[in-house]
Coordinates of C-alpha atoms in Angstrom, one line a residue:
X1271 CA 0.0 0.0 0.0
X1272 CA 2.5 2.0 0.6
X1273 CA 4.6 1.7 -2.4
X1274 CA 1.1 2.5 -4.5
X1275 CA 0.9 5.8 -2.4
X1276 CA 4.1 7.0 -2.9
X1277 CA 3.7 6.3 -6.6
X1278 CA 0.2 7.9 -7.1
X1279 CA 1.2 11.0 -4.7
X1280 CA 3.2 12.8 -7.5
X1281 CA 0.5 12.5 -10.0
X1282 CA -2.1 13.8 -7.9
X1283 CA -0.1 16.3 -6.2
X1284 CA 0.5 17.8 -9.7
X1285 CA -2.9 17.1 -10.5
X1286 CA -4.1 19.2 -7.5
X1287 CA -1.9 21.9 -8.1
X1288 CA -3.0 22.5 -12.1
X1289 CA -6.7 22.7 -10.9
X1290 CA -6.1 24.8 -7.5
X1291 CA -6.7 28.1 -9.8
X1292 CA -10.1 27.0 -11.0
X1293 CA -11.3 25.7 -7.7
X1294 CA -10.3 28.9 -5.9
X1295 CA -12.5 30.8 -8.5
X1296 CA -15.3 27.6 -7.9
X1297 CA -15.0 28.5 -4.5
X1298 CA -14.8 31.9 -4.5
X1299 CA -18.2 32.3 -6.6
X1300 CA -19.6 29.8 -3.7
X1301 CA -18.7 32.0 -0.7
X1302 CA -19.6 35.3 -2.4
X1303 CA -22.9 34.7 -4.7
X1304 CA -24.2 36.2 -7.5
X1305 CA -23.4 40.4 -6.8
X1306 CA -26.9 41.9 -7.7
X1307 CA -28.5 39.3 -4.9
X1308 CA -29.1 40.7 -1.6
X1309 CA -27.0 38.4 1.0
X1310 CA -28.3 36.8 3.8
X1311 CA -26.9 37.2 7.4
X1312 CA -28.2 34.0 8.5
X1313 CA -26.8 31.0 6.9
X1314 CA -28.8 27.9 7.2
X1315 CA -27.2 24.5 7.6
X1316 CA -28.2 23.7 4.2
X1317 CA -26.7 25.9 2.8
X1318 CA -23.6 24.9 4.1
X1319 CA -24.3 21.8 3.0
X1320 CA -25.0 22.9 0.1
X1321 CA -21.7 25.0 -0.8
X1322 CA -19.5 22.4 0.6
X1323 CA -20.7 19.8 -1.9
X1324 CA -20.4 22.4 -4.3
X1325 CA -16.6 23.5 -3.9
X1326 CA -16.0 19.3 -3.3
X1327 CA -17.9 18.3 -6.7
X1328 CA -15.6 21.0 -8.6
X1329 CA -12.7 20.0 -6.5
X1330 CA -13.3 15.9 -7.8
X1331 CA -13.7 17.5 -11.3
X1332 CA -11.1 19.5 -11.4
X1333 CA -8.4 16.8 -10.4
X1334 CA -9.9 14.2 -12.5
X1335 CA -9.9 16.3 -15.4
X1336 CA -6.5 17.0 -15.3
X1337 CA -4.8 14.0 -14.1
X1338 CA -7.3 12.0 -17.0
X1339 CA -8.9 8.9 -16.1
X1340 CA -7.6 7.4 -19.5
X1341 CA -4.4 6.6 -21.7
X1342 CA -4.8 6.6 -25.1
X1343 CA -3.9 3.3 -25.5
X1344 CA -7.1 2.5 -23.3
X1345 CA -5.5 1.3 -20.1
X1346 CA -6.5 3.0 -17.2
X1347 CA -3.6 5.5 -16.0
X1348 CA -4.1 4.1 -12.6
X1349 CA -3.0 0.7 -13.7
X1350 CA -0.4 2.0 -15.0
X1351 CA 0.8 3.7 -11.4
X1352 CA -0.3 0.6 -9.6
X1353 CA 2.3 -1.1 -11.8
X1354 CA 4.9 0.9 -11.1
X1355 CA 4.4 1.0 -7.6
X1356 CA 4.8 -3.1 -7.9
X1357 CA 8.2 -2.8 -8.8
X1358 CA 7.2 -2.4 -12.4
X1359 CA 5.2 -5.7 -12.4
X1360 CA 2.8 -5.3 -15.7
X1361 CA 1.2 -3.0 -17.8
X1362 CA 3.8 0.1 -17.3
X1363 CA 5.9 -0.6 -21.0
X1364 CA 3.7 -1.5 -23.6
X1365 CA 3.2 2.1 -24.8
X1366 CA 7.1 2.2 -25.9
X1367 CA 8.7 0.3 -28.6
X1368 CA 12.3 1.2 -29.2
X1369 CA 14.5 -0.7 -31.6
X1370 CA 17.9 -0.6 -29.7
X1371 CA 19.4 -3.6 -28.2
X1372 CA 19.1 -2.0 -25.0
X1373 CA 15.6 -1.7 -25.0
X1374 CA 14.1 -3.0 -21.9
X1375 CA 11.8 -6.0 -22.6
X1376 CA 8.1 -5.5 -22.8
X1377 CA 6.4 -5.6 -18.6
X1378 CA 3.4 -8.0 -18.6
X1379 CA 0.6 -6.0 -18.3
X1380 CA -0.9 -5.4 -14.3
X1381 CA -3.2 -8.5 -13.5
X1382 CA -6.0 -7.0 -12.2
X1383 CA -7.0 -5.0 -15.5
X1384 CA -10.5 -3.9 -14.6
X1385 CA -10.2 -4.0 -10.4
X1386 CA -12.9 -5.3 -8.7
X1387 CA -15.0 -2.4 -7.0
X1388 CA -15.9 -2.6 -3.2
X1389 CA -13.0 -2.2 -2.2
X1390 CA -11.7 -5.7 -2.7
X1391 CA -8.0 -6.7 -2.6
X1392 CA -8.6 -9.5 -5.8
X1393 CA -9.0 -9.4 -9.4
X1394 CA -12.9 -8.8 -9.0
X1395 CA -15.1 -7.7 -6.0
X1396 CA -16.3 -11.3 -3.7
X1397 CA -19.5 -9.7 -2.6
X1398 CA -23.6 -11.4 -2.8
X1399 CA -26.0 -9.5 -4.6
X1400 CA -29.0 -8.5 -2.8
X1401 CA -31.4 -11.0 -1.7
X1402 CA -34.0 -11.2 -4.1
X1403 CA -31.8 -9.6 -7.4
X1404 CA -33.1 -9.9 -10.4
X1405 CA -32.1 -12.8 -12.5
X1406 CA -29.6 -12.6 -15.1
X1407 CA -31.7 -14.3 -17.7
X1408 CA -34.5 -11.5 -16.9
X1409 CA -32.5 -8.3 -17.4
X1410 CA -30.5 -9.5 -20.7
X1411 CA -33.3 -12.2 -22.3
X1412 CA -36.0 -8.5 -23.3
X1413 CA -32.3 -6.6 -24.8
X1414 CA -31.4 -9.7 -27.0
X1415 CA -34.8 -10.3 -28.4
X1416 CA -34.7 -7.1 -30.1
X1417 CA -36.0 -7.4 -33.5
X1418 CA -32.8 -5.3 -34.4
X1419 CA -30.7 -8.3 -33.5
X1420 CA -32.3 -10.0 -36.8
X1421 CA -33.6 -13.9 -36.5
X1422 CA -30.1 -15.6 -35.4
X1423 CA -28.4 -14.6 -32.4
X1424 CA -26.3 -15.6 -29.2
X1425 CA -24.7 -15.1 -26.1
X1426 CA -22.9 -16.1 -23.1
X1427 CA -21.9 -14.4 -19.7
X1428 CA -19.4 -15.9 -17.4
X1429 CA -17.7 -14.8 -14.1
X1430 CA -14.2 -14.0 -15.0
X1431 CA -13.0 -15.1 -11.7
X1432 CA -14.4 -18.5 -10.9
X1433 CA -15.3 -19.5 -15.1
X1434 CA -19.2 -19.9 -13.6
X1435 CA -21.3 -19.4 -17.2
X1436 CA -24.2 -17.1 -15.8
X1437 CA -26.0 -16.6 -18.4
X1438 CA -26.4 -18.3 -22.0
X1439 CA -28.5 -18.3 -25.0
X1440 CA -27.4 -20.4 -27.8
X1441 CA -24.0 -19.7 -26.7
X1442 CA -22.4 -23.2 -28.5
X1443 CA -24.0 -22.0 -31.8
X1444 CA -21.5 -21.1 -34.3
X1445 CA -21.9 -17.7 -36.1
X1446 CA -20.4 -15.5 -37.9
X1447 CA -18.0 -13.7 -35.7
X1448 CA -16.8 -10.4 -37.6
X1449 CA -13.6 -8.8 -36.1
X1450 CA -14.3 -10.4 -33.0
X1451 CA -12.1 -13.4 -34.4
X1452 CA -9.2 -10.8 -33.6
X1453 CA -9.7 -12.1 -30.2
X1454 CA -8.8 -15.5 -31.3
X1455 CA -5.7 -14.3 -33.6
X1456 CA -4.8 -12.3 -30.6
X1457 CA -4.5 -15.2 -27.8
X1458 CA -2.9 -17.6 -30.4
X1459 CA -0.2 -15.2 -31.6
X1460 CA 0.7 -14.5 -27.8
X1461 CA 0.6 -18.4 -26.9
X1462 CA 2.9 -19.2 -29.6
X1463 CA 5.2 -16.0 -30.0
X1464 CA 5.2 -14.5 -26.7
X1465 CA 4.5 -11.0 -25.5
X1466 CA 7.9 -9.7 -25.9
X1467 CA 8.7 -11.1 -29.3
X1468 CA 9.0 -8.6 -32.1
X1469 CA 8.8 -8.0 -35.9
X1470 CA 12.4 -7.6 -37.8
X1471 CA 12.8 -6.0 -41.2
X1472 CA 16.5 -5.8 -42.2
X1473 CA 19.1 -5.2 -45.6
X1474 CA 21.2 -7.6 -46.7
X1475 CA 24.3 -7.3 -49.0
X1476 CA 25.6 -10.1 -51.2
X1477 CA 28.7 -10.4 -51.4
X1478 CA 30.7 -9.8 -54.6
X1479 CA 27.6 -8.2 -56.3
X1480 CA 26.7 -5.4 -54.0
X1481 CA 23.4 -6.3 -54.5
X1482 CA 21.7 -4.9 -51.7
X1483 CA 17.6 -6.9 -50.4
X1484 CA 15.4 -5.4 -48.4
X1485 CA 14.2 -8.0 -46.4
X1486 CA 10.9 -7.9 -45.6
X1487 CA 10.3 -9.3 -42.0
X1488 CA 6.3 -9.6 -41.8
X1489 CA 6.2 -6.0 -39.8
X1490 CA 2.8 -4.2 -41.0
X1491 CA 3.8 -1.5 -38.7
X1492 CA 6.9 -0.8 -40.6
X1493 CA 6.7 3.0 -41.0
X1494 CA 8.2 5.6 -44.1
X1495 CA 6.9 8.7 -41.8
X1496 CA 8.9 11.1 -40.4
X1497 CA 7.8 10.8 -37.0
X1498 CA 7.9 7.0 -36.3
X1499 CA 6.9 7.7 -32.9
X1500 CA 8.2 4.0 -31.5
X1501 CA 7.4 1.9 -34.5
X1502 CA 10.0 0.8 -36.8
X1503 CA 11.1 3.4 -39.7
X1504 CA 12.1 2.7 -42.3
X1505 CA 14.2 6.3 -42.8
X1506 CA 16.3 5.0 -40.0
X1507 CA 16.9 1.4 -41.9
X1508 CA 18.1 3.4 -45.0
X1509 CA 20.1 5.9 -43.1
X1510 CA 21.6 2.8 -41.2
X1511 CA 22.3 1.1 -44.5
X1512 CA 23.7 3.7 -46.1
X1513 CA 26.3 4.1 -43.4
X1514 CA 27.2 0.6 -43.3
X1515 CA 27.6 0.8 -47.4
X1516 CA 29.8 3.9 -47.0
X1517 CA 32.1 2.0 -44.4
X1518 CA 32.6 -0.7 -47.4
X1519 CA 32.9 2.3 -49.9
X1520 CA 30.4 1.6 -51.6
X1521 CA 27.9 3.9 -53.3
X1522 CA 26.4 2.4 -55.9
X1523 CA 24.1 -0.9 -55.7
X1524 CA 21.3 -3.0 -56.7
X1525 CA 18.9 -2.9 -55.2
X1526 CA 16.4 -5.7 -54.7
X1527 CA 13.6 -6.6 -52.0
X1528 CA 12.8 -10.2 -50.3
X1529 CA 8.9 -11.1 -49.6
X1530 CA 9.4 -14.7 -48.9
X1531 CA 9.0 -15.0 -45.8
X1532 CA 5.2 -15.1 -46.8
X1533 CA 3.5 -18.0 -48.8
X1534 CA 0.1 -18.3 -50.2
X1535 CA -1.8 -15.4 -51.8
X1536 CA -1.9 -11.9 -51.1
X1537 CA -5.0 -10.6 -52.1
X1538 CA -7.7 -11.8 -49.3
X1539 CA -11.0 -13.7 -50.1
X1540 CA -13.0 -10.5 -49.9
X1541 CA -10.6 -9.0 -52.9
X1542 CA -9.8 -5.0 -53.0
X1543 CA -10.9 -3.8 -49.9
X1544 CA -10.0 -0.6 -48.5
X1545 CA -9.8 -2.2 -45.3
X1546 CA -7.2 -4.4 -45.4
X1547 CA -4.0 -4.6 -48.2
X1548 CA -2.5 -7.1 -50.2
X1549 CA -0.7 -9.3 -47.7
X1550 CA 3.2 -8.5 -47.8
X1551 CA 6.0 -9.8 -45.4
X1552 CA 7.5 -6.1 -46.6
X1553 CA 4.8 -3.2 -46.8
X1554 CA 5.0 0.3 -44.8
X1555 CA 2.4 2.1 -43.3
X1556 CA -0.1 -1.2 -44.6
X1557 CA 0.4 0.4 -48.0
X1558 CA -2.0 3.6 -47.6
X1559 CA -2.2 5.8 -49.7
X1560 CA -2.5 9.1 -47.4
X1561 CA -1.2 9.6 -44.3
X1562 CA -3.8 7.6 -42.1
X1563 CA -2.9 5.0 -39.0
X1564 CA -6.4 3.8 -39.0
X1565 CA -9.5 3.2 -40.7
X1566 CA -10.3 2.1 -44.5
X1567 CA -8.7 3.8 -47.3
X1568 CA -7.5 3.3 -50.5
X1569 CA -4.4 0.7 -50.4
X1570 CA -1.6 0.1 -52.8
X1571 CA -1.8 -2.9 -55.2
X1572 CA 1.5 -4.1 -54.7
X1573 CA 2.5 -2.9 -51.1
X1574 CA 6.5 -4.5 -51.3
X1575 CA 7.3 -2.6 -54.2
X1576 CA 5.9 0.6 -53.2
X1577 CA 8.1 -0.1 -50.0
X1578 CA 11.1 -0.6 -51.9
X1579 CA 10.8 2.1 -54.0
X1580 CA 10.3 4.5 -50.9
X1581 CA 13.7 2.7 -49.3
X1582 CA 15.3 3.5 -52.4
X1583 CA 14.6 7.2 -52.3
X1584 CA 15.6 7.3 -48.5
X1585 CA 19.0 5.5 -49.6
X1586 CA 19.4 8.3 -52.3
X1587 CA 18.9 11.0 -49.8
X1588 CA 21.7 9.4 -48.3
X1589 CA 24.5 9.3 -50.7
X1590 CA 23.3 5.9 -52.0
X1591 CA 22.0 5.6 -55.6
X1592 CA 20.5 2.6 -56.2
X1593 CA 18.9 0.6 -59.8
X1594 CA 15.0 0.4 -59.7
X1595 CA 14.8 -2.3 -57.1
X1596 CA 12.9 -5.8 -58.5
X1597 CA 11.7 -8.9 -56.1
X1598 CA 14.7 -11.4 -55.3
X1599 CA 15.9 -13.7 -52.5
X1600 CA 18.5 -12.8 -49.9
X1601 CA 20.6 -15.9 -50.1
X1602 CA 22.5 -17.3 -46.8
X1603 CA 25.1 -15.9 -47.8
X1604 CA 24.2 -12.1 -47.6
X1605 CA 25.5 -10.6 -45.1
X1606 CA 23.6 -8.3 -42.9
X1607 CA 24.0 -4.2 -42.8
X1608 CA 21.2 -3.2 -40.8
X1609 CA 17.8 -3.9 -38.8
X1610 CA 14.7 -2.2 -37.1
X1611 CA 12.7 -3.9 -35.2
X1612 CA 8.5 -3.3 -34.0
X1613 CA 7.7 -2.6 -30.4
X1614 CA 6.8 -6.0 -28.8
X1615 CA 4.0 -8.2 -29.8
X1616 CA 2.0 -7.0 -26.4
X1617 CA 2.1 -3.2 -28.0
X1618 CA 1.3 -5.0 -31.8
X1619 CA -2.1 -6.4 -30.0
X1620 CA -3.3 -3.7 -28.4
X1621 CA -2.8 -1.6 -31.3
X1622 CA -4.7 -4.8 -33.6
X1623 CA -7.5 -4.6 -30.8
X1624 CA -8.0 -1.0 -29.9
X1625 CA -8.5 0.1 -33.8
X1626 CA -9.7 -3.5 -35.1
X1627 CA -6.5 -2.8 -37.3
X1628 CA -7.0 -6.5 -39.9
X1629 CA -3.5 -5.6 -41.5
X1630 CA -1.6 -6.6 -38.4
X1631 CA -4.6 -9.3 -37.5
X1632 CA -3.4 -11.1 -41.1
X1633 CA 0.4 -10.3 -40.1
X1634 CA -0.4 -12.1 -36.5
X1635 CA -2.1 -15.1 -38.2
X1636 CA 1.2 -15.7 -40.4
X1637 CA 3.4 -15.6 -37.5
X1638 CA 1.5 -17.5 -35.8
X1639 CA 1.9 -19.8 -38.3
X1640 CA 5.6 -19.7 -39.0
X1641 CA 5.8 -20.5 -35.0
X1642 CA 3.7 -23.9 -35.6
X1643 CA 5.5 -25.2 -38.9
X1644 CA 2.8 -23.7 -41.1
X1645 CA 3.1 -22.2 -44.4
X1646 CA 2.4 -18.6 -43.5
X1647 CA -0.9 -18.4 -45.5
X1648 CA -4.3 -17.7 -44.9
X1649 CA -5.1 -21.1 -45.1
X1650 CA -1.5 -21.9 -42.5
X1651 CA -2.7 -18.8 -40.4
X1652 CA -6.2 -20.2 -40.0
X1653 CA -4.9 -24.0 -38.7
X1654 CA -2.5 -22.3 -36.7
X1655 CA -5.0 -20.1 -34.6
X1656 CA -7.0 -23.6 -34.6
X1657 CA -3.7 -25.3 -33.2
X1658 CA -2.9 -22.8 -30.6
X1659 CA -6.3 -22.6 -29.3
X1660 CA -7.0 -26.3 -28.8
X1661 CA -3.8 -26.5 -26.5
X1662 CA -5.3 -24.0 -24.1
X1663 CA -8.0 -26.5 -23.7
X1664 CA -10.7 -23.7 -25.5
X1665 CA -14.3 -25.2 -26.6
X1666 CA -14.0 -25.3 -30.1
X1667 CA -17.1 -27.1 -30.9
X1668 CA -18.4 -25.9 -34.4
X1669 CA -15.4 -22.8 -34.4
X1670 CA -13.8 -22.7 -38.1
X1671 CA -11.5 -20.0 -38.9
X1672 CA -10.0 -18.7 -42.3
X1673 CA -8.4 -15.6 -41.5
X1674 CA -6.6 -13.7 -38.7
X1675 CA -8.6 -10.7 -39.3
X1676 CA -12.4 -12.3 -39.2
X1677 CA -13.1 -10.0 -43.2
X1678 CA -13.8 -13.5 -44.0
X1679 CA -17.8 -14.5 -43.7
X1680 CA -17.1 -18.1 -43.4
X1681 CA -15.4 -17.8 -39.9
X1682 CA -17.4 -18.9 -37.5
X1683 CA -17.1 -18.7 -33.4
X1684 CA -19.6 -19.4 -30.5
X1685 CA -20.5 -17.3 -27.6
X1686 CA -19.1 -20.0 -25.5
X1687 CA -15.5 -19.8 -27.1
X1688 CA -15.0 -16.0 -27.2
X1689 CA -15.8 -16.2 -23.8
X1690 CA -13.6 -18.6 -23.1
X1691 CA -10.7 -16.6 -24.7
X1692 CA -11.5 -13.8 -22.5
X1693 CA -11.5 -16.0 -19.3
X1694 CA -8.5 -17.6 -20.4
X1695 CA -6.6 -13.7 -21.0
X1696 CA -7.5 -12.9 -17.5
X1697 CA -6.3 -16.1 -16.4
X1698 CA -3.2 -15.0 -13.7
X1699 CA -1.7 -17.7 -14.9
X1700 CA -1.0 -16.4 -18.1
X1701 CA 0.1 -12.9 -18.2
X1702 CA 1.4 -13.2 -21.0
X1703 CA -2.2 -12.9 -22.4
X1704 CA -3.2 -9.8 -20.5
X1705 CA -2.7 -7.7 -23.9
X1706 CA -6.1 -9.3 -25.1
X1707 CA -7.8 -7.4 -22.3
X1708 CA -5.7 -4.1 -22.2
X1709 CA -6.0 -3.8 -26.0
X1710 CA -10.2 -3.7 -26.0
X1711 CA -11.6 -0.6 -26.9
X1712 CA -12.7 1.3 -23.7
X1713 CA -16.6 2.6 -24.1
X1714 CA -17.1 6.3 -25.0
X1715 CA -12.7 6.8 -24.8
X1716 CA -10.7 4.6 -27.2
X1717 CA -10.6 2.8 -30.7
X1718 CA -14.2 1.7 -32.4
X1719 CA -15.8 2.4 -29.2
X1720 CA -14.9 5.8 -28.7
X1721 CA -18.1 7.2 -29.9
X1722 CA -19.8 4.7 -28.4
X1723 CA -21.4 4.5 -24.6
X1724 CA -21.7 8.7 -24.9
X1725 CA -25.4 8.1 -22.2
X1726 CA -24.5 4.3 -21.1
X1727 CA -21.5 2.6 -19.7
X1728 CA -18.8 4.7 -20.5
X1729 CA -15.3 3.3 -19.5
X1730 CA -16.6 0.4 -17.7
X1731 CA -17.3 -1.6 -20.5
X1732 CA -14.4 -2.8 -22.9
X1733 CA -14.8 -4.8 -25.7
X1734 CA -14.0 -6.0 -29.0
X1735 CA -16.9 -4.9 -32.3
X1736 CA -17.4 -6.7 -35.3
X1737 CA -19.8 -5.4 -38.2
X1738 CA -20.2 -6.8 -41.5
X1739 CA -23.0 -6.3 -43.6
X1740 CA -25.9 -8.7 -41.3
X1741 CA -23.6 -9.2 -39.4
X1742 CA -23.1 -7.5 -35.6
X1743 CA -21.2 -8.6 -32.7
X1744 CA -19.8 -7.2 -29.7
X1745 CA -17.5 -9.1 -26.8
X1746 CA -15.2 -8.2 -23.7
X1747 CA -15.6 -7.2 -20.2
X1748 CA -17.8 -5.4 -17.9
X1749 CA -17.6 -4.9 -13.9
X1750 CA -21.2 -4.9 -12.7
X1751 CA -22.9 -3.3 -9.8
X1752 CA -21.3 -6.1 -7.1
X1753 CA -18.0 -5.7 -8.4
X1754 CA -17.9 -8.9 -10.6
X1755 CA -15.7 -8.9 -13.2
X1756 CA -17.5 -10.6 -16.4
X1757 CA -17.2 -11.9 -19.7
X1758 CA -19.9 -11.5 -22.1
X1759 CA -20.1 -11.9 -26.2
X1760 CA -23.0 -11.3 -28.3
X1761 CA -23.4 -12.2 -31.9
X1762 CA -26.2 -11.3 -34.2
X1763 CA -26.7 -12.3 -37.5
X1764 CA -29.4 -11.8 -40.1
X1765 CA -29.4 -8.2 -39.0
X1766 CA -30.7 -5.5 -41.5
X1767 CA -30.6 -2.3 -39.3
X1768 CA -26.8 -1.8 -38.5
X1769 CA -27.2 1.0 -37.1
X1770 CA -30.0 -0.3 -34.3
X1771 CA -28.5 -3.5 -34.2
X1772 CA -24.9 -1.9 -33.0
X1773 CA -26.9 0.1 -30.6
X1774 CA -29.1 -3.3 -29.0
X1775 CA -25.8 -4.5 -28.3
X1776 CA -24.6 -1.5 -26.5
X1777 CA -27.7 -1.2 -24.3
X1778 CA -27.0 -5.0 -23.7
X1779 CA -23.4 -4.2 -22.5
X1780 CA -24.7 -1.0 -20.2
X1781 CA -27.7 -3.3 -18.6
X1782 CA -24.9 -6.0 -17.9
X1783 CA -23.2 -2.9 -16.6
X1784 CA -26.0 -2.0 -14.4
X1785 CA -26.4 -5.1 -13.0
X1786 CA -25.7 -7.0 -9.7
X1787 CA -27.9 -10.0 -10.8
X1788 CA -27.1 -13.6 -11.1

């Protein structure tokens, strides 16, 4: 306790001090009134009251607004303290990337990542509801008949803490699970990479050609802008290369790039979409076409070459001129000049999560894949999640995935396994899983849910969307009225009102929220 004080004390000190000048003038317009009102000489008790509350209610918003409930990465900024006051036990680092040797490995994120309320010491509040509380089945049954949810639906709540399913309805029926699957992609790529692993992109020169490859390492983070701000850049690989070059005297080169890290074809099922680009083990920026991080937008048709072409332009800058590179194979031979590297996998999920980001969902599924001796296809990234997920000992009764990204309308998932995944991430176990649950969109503050929640359950609920067209789902966690930490996923299918459908699920998630039922 004592460590958490003295870690939270500078924050709130600072936070105190930046709103003292607005609470004096709160509190100065308390004690003095309105000029043109005549003032009393006799104060009555509630009116006190009543000013006390006041200057206390603009003191509590004053130091929550500027110390900020939220990081933009959508973990709360007390975890973030709490971690550090732990002796740096979880959740602190995955913000950072770096590149550099020296870069400290990735901190599991802090176990407890939605705190039970009450007061409790645990992962989730231990307290009864009421005698007499309204059953589960009762408060959610009315929300999910909504004739918005379309004909076909499902759902499943469970107690995070003990794994008790509290509620179901059709929760083994397999449907179509939209971007949820990300949760899937997410757990297996941790399982079988680790949280710390990262994403290498490097240049190799063969020797007695001075052909130079640019190897492409699987990275969709891999960035050409000027501000990388943590992710890999691809300036600093040129700038890097061209160094190493000039320490060999050499100035001139071909220049070539390397994709084969990646088998299988590039172009997903769903064909030109601007939400997702051609599949590359070398693009940058997941080949937009504007300056974007997130969201659909136009892509480029051939991402590697585009990156290659942009390398060759930084290399130019640099005192390096270069032939129009052309696709080629770094032999065993080539000896390495340079490497960047991506922040660690933990930071790559949370980013996948928070903006439901499918280029680095299909980059996850390949890896994946690679990890478990699979080609790294869509077909090798789809057994792979399958592989990794049976090991953990997950229901995958009727589940049947074909993508990392869940674009693909034949994947299908069940209430009861996405569920399951999030039980499993919360598991303390496994911290090594706790991403999954840092990385969900926060209600009405981060990623696809940040206009979301605006009159309901804003920054209790976090969880995961999925649209496609009939097609709307919604998973993650929720801390209800008793302090219970809870998993829920609801699928919809058949739906023909996104718009209402999106917003049944919501008032789902809030009366889940609202709840201390069982």
């Amino acid at each position: 306790m004592t460590r958490i004080v003295d870690a939270v004390r500078p924050r709130l000190a600072s936070a105190v001090k930046a709103a003292r000048p607005r609470i004096a003038r709160l509190v100065e317009a308390v004690r003095v009134g309105p000029a043109h009102l005549p003032r009393s000489r006799t104060l009555r008790t509630w009116q006190y009251t009543a000013g006390a509350a006041t200057a206390g209610l603009a003191l509590a918003a004053g130091v929550v607004t500027v110390a900020g409930p939220w990081d933009a990465n959508g973990q709360r900024t007390a975890e973030r303290y709490r971690a550090a006051a732990l002796e740096r036990s979880g959740g602190a680092d995955h913000g950072g990337s770096g590149t550099a040797a020296t870069t400290p490995a990735p901190a599991p994120s802090a176990g407890p990542v939605l705190v039970g309320l009450g007061g409790t010491t645990g992962a989730v509040g231990t307290k009864k509801s009421a005698p007499g509380g309204q059953a589960l089945s009762d408060v959610l049954g009315p929300l999910l008949d909504a004739s918005a949810l379309g004909g076909s639906h499902a759902a499943a709540v469970v107690d995070v803490a003990t794994g008790e399913r509290l509620y179901g309805s059709d929760s083994g029926k397999a449907l179509t699970p939209a971007s949820t699957t990300k949760i899937a992609t997410a757990v297996a790529a941790l399982s079988a990479l680790g949280p710390d692993h990262r994403l290498t992109t490097r240049t190799a020169l063969e020797p007695d050609t001075r052909e130079l490859v640019l190897v492409g390492g699987g990275d969709p983070t891999l960035t050409a802008h000027a501000g990388a701000d943590g992710w890999a850049s691809l300036r600093t690989l040129a700038a890097d290369t061209a160094k190493a070059l000039g320490e060999r005297g050499i100035h001139e080169i071909t220049l070539s790039y390397d994709t084969t890290l990646y088998a299988g074809p590039a172009l997903h099922p769903i064909g030109v979409n601007d939400n997702l680009a051609p599949v590359s083990a070398l693009t940058v920026d997941e080949g937009r076409t504007d300056d974007s991080a997130a969201g659909p937008v136009p892509r480029a048709s051939d991402p590697a070459a585009d990156a290659a072409a942009t390398f060759a332009g930084f290399l130019k800058e640099a005192g390096i001129t270069t032939t129009s590179p052309g696709p080629s194979k770094a032999s065993t031979r080539a000896e390495n000049l340079a490497t960047v590297s991506s922040p660690p996998l933990s930071a790559l999920v949370e980013r996948m999560l928070t903006n439901s980001d499918n280029d680095i969902a299909e980059a996850l599924a390949r890896h994946t894949a690679l990890a478990g001796g699979e080609p790294a296809s869509f077909a090798g990234g789809a057994r792979a999640i399958t592989t990794q997920l049976r090991k953990l000992g997950l229901p995958l009764s009727g589940a049947s995935f074909h993508d990392g990204s869940g674009l693909d309308r034949a994947d299908r998932l069940t209430a009861d396994l996405l569920t399951g995944l999030l039980v499993k991430a919360a598991d303390p176990d496994r911290p090594g899983l706790r991403p999954v649950l840092t990385g969900l969109p926060v209600a009405g503050f981060t990623g696809t849910l940040s206009s979301r929640y605006t009159d309901g359950a804003a920054g209790v609920v976090r969880a995961k969307t999925g649209t496609l067209t009939g097609v709307n789902t919604l998973a993650g966690t929720v801390v209800d009225q008793d302090g219970h930490l809870l998993a829920f996923a609801f699928l919809a299918s058949d739906t023909t009102d996104a718009e209402g459908a999106q917003s049944a699920l919501d008032a789902t998630a809030s009366a889940l929220a609202a709840c201390g039922c069982r």
